[in-house]
Amino acid sequence: MTRQMTGAEMVLQALHDQGVDTIFGYPGGAVLPIYDEIFQQDRIRHILVRHEQGAGHAAEGYARSTGKCGVALVTSGPGATNMVTALTDALMDSIPMVCITGQVPTHLIGTDGFQECDTVGITRPCTKHNWLVKNIEDLPRVLHEAFRIATSGRPGPVVVDIPKNIQFQTGTYYGPKSSTKSPGYRTSAYQPQLKGDEAAIRDAVALIAAAKKPVLYTGGGVINAGPAGSRLLRELVKLTGLPITSTLMGLGAYPASGPNWLGMLGMHGTYEANLAMHDCDVMVCIGARFDDRITGRTDAFSPTSKKIHIDIDPSSINKNIRVDIPIVGDVAYVLEDMLKVWKQTQPTQDKAALNAWWQQIAVWRAKKSLGYRRSKDVIMPQYAVERLYQMTKHRETYITTEVGQHQMWAAQHFGFEEPNRWMTSGGLGTMGYGLPAAIGVQAAHLDALVCCIAGDASVLMNMQEMSTAVQHELPVKIFILNNQYMGMVRQWQQLLHGNRLSHSYTEALPDFVKLADAYGCHGIRCEKPDALDDAIAEMIEVKKPVLFDCRVANLANCFPMIPSGKAHNEMLLDEDATDDAIGSAISAEGKMLV
């Protein structure tokens, strides 16, 4: 497809040709030509946010829940700089996103013009790639390349910065299939490797088969590999009988109800998952990157194991942890080949050793590391998440979170059975992510139940996006675990800083029910455990956005916990039966710590 168009028309045509149906944005002077084209078409829906960071997180939520590329559109200067947090968040968590930014006219670049900033320079560290388009003939090629780079290999965000005069100019538009004929076209050096090395795959299969204490350590890369990634992972678990754990970003790739599931691992992972990682003799890392929240002390991380690492990003191999068998490739391709080799060779496993390994895991499981003190008078936050799960698990439910204790409780106590149902900020830990991400998810799944599990401090970071939800009739449910503290900050101060609670008490909180009324949505407050189920049922049934103020125990702590810089076998555990309001902590060896 080729025809004459203005730059603004090219943007809308390229989005349509790339299969985009929804974009999230905020208008400004440098993108008004594009917004004028949006007004004159009805193929692509535009969701007007209230802050550009909200547009970025909404695009992330849309992308994470659909497997497609999210798109954000913002103006120059502060519009672009407000996107930096969302771009960094998407880069850390491998979320495909195309962000289109306006720029001052080319003749004003470098003059400190009104709302000018070096968008390419500012966003270079927080994107996979970015472009400043100075020639109208380059625009179609750049737009199509942006989608290819954002979605291929290890996904991530890209920025296309378009000066205002380029949006007005007329040039020849080339569709995705004919863009190779456009002026200045050259083959991109970015060509991700999809197939893994055959010899390495065979070596990996042999090592797994010979293992006496193996474990699968999976991450968000399995989900990014599409439906095939999760399907093939489940087949591998069934075929080999291996125990499996996951990072925060990988939840749902293997079902939480699965018999081989150990729970999440890492700083707030389960006792059995972390000790299995520490004591295993063969670790198979699939689509994860050995980040510090997983490894703890790198010199004490799984010290006696042989390690296999499957990742599409070669820069992740041997970056944090040295591995024995590296396999660069797409998770789905590599798992498919591993299954073929396993079925062809039919290796003999040491069943007696595996049985002994599972018996040891059963001993660790019996610790019930996610246990907590129940209360008839106060809603425990873990209980709130458990009741939300039980009352929504038979629906098409998507969960987003803000960042903090509530995020970890959601990961621990909400059972995810399918991929793409869990959206959270893992790598950057962005407070303010959950509400706009929920809006993006709801925009993609209009008939689904979309719930943001939030904290009272974190949810205020982008509270203005409730207006977006109301305007666009997106019935997101914001389930606030309100403990009147920056809970995770307070927990660290209590356990690691002598209980000096420096500025972690969130005074002057709004009345969330009145705030809901002010926004024109529905407000609910619940303070007692015996009223919780009815309140959750009301939240689910209301066909409009909801702010649910769930008052939970003020000083509950999130356990298990591996203190920063400690090893997996140095976990802190909650003492299940405690009488005080805070909750005690014991070490993995049973020593009382608090």
Tab-separated table of N, CA and C in Angstrom, residues 467-547:
chain	number	residue	atom	x	y	z
A	467	SER	N	-10.864	9.600	37.125
A	467	SER	CA	-11.643	10.409	36.187
A	467	SER	C	-11.649	9.782	34.800
A	468	THR	N	-10.526	9.202	34.397
A	468	THR	CA	-10.447	8.500	33.110
A	468	THR	C	-11.408	7.316	33.096
A	469	ALA	N	-11.400	6.537	34.173
A	469	ALA	CA	-12.273	5.359	34.253
A	469	ALA	C	-13.739	5.767	34.171
A	470	VAL	N	-14.105	6.850	34.847
A	470	VAL	CA	-15.493	7.299	34.841
A	470	VAL	C	-15.887	7.792	33.459
A	471	GLN	N	-15.037	8.637	32.849
A	471	GLN	CA	-15.380	9.191	31.536
A	471	GLN	C	-15.596	8.102	30.500
A	472	HIS	N	-14.731	7.102	30.513
A	472	HIS	CA	-14.772	6.076	29.462
A	472	HIS	C	-15.565	4.840	29.884
A	473	GLU	N	-16.268	4.957	31.012
A	473	GLU	CA	-17.155	3.890	31.487
A	473	GLU	C	-16.417	2.550	31.580
A	474	LEU	N	-15.269	2.597	32.242
A	474	LEU	CA	-14.447	1.410	32.451
A	474	LEU	C	-14.588	1.001	33.920
A	475	PRO	N	-15.337	-0.054	34.209
A	475	PRO	CA	-15.727	-0.368	35.593
A	475	PRO	C	-14.648	-1.057	36.418
A	476	VAL	N	-13.476	-0.454	36.502
A	476	VAL	CA	-12.383	-1.043	37.280
A	476	VAL	C	-12.720	-1.004	38.770
A	477	LYS	N	-12.226	-2.004	39.492
A	477	LYS	CA	-12.443	-2.095	40.933
A	477	LYS	C	-11.107	-1.850	41.638
A	478	ILE	N	-11.037	-0.820	42.461
A	478	ILE	CA	-9.808	-0.486	43.172
A	478	ILE	C	-9.972	-0.946	44.618
A	479	PHE	N	-9.325	-2.062	44.936
A	479	PHE	CA	-9.470	-2.750	46.231
A	479	PHE	C	-8.299	-2.323	47.105
A	480	ILE	N	-8.540	-1.334	47.957
A	480	ILE	CA	-7.461	-0.706	48.729
A	480	ILE	C	-7.308	-1.405	50.078
A	481	LEU	N	-6.145	-2.001	50.311
A	481	LEU	CA	-5.815	-2.550	51.634
A	481	LEU	C	-5.270	-1.389	52.456
A	482	ASN	N	-6.146	-0.737	53.183
A	482	ASN	CA	-5.830	0.522	53.856
A	482	ASN	C	-5.336	0.247	55.276
A	483	ASN	N	-4.005	0.324	55.447
A	483	ASN	CA	-3.433	0.160	56.783
A	483	ASN	C	-2.872	1.472	57.330
A	484	GLN	N	-3.081	2.567	56.589
A	484	GLN	CA	-2.689	3.914	57.011
A	484	GLN	C	-1.177	4.076	57.186
A	485	TYR	N	-0.444	3.213	56.495
A	485	TYR	CA	1.010	3.327	56.476
A	485	TYR	C	1.513	3.086	55.051
A	486	MET	N	2.713	3.582	54.764
A	486	MET	CA	3.469	3.051	53.644
A	486	MET	C	4.014	1.722	54.146
A	487	GLY	N	3.227	0.661	53.951
A	487	GLY	CA	3.411	-0.571	54.701
A	487	GLY	C	4.774	-1.210	54.562
A	488	MET	N	5.283	-1.313	53.340
A	488	MET	CA	6.573	-1.971	53.173
A	488	MET	C	7.699	-1.124	53.744
A	489	VAL	N	7.606	0.179	53.595
A	489	VAL	CA	8.595	1.075	54.206
A	489	VAL	C	8.565	0.907	55.722
A	490	ARG	N	7.354	0.920	56.289
A	490	ARG	CA	7.210	0.755	57.733
A	490	ARG	C	7.760	-0.583	58.201
A	491	GLN	N	7.546	-1.651	57.428
A	491	GLN	CA	8.045	-2.973	57.805
A	491	GLN	C	9.562	-2.992	57.850
A	492	TRP	N	10.197	-2.418	56.841
A	492	TRP	CA	11.663	-2.381	56.828
A	492	TRP	C	12.192	-1.526	57.985
A	493	GLN	N	11.505	-0.416	58.249
A	493	GLN	CA	11.938	0.425	59.365
A	493	GLN	C	11.817	-0.329	60.684
A	494	GLN	N	10.754	-1.104	60.827
A	494	GLN	CA	10.563	-1.861	62.058
A	494	GLN	C	11.618	-2.957	62.225
A	495	LEU	N	11.834	-3.723	61.152
A	495	LEU	CA	12.702	-4.899	61.257
A	495	LEU	C	14.186	-4.559	61.122
A	496	LEU	N	14.509	-3.540	60.361
A	496	LEU	CA	15.915	-3.294	60.004
A	496	LEU	C	16.447	-1.944	60.468
A	497	HIS	N	15.566	-1.055	60.951
A	497	HIS	CA	16.008	0.282	61.356
A	497	HIS	C	15.523	0.642	62.758
A	498	GLY	N	15.517	-0.360	63.639
A	498	GLY	CA	15.233	-0.106	65.043
A	498	GLY	C	13.858	0.435	65.338
A	499	ASN	N	12.889	0.118	64.473
A	499	ASN	CA	11.499	0.561	64.653
A	499	ASN	C	11.361	2.090	64.655
A	500	ARG	N	12.291	2.759	63.981
A	500	ARG	CA	12.189	4.219	63.838
A	500	ARG	C	11.342	4.502	62.596
A	501	LEU	N	10.075	4.805	62.789
A	501	LEU	CA	9.112	4.930	61.700
A	501	LEU	C	9.151	6.351	61.137
A	502	SER	N	10.150	6.599	60.334
A	502	SER	CA	10.403	7.936	59.798
A	502	SER	C	9.529	8.199	58.576
A	503	HIS	N	8.495	9.017	58.741
A	503	HIS	CA	7.647	9.506	57.647
A	503	HIS	C	6.970	8.386	56.851
A	504	SER	N	6.629	7.291	57.502
A	504	SER	CA	5.941	6.203	56.810
A	504	SER	C	4.475	6.089	57.209
A	505	TYR	N	4.029	6.931	58.131
A	505	TYR	CA	2.611	6.957	58.505
A	505	TYR	C	1.890	7.919	57.575
A	506	THR	N	0.867	7.425	56.874
A	506	THR	CA	0.206	8.246	55.855
A	506	THR	C	-0.938	9.046	56.484
A	507	GLU	N	-0.562	10.175	57.102
A	507	GLU	CA	-1.558	11.041	57.716
A	507	GLU	C	-2.359	11.769	56.624
A	508	ALA	N	-3.490	12.313	57.025
A	508	ALA	CA	-4.331	13.138	56.150
A	508	ALA	C	-4.785	12.392	54.898
A	509	LEU	N	-5.079	11.098	55.068
A	509	LEU	CA	-5.633	10.342	53.948
A	509	LEU	C	-7.028	10.864	53.608
A	510	PRO	N	-7.418	10.817	52.350
A	510	PRO	CA	-8.781	11.217	52.018
A	510	PRO	C	-9.778	10.164	52.481
A	511	ASP	N	-11.003	10.576	52.609
A	511	ASP	CA	-12.109	9.637	52.809
A	511	ASP	C	-12.391	9.035	51.430
A	512	PHE	N	-12.008	7.776	51.234
A	512	PHE	CA	-12.085	7.192	49.896
A	512	PHE	C	-13.531	7.042	49.402
A	513	VAL	N	-14.477	6.895	50.319
A	513	VAL	CA	-15.877	6.804	49.906
A	513	VAL	C	-16.360	8.157	49.385
A	514	LYS	N	-16.015	9.224	50.102
A	514	LYS	CA	-16.376	10.557	49.631
A	514	LYS	C	-15.639	10.899	48.333
A	515	LEU	N	-14.392	10.451	48.237
A	515	LEU	CA	-13.632	10.700	47.019
A	515	LEU	C	-14.274	9.992	45.826
A	516	ALA	N	-14.733	8.774	46.051
A	516	ALA	CA	-15.437	8.053	44.992
A	516	ALA	C	-16.666	8.828	44.549
A	517	ASP	N	-17.404	9.362	45.508
A	517	ASP	CA	-18.604	10.144	45.178
A	517	ASP	C	-18.233	11.389	44.386
A	518	ALA	N	-17.122	12.016	44.756
A	518	ALA	CA	-16.679	13.216	44.047
A	518	ALA	C	-16.319	12.908	42.592
A	519	TYR	N	-15.761	11.730	42.350
A	519	TYR	CA	-15.410	11.333	40.981
A	519	TYR	C	-16.618	10.815	40.204
A	520	GLY	N	-17.705	10.543	40.896
A	520	GLY	CA	-18.874	9.993	40.217
A	520	GLY	C	-18.834	8.493	40.070
A	521	CYS	N	-18.056	7.843	40.939
A	521	CYS	CA	-18.030	6.378	40.934
A	521	CYS	C	-18.612	5.862	42.247
A	522	HIS	N	-18.387	4.603	42.580
A	522	HIS	CA	-19.028	3.965	43.726
A	522	HIS	C	-18.004	3.741	44.838
A	523	GLY	N	-18.344	4.122	46.044
A	523	GLY	CA	-17.444	3.945	47.178
A	523	GLY	C	-17.969	2.928	48.164
A	524	ILE	N	-17.071	2.102	48.720
A	524	ILE	CA	-17.420	1.088	49.725
A	524	ILE	C	-16.357	1.148	50.818
A	525	ARG	N	-16.790	1.051	52.064
A	525	ARG	CA	-15.836	0.888	53.162
A	525	ARG	C	-16.205	-0.361	53.946
A	526	CYS	N	-15.189	-1.148	54.301
A	526	CYS	CA	-15.409	-2.350	55.102
A	526	CYS	C	-14.350	-2.415	56.187
A	527	GLU	N	-14.796	-2.666	57.443
A	527	GLU	CA	-13.870	-2.662	58.573
A	527	GLU	C	-13.856	-3.968	59.363
A	528	LYS	N	-14.834	-4.873	59.133
A	528	LYS	CA	-14.941	-6.082	59.929
A	528	LYS	C	-14.888	-7.324	59.039
A	529	PRO	N	-14.202	-8.382	59.495
A	529	PRO	CA	-14.093	-9.604	58.675
A	529	PRO	C	-15.432	-10.206	58.283
A	530	ASP	N	-16.426	-10.163	59.183
A	530	ASP	CA	-17.696	-10.810	58.873
A	530	ASP	C	-18.530	-10.026	57.862
A	531	ALA	N	-18.118	-8.802	57.535
A	531	ALA	CA	-18.826	-8.004	56.530
A	531	ALA	C	-18.116	-8.015	55.180
A	532	LEU	N	-16.967	-8.671	55.127
A	532	LEU	CA	-16.119	-8.553	53.940
A	532	LEU	C	-16.734	-9.193	52.701
A	533	ASP	N	-17.280	-10.396	52.844
A	533	ASP	CA	-17.826	-11.091	51.672
A	533	ASP	C	-18.955	-10.297	51.019
A	534	ASP	N	-19.845	-9.746	51.834
A	534	ASP	CA	-20.947	-8.962	51.276
A	534	ASP	C	-20.426	-7.712	50.573
A	535	ALA	N	-19.396	-7.103	51.135
A	535	ALA	CA	-18.833	-5.897	50.529
A	535	ALA	C	-18.159	-6.219	49.199
A	536	ILE	N	-17.433	-7.338	49.136
A	536	ILE	CA	-16.796	-7.744	47.883
A	536	ILE	C	-17.854	-8.061	46.836
A	537	ALA	N	-18.926	-8.730	47.254
A	537	ALA	CA	-20.011	-9.045	46.320
A	537	ALA	C	-20.621	-7.764	45.750
A	538	GLU	N	-20.783	-6.764	46.599
A	538	GLU	CA	-21.306	-5.473	46.133
A	538	GLU	C	-20.348	-4.847	45.124
A	539	MET	N	-19.062	-4.882	45.418
A	539	MET	CA	-18.054	-4.326	44.514
A	539	MET	C	-18.135	-4.985	43.144
A	540	ILE	N	-18.277	-6.306	43.133
A	540	ILE	CA	-18.307	-7.048	41.874
A	540	ILE	C	-19.546	-6.703	41.060
A	541	GLU	N	-20.657	-6.553	41.727
A	541	GLU	CA	-21.926	-6.376	41.023
A	541	GLU	C	-22.124	-4.964	40.493
A	542	VAL	N	-21.496	-3.969	41.097
A	542	VAL	CA	-21.657	-2.582	40.643
A	542	VAL	C	-21.045	-2.428	39.260
A	543	LYS	N	-21.802	-1.881	38.329
A	543	LYS	CA	-21.347	-1.765	36.938
A	543	LYS	C	-20.722	-0.399	36.660
A	544	LYS	N	-19.856	0.019	37.561
A	544	LYS	CA	-19.149	1.288	37.376
A	544	LYS	C	-17.852	1.210	38.177
A	545	PRO	N	-16.931	2.168	38.007
A	545	PRO	CA	-15.701	2.129	38.789
A	545	PRO	C	-15.991	2.180	40.289
A	546	VAL	N	-15.181	1.444	41.057
A	546	VAL	CA	-15.391	1.335	42.504
A	546	VAL	C	-14.084	1.651	43.234
A	547	LEU	N	-14.195	2.464	44.293
A	547	LEU	CA	-13.115	2.608	45.268
A	547	LEU	C	-13.547	1.868	46.531
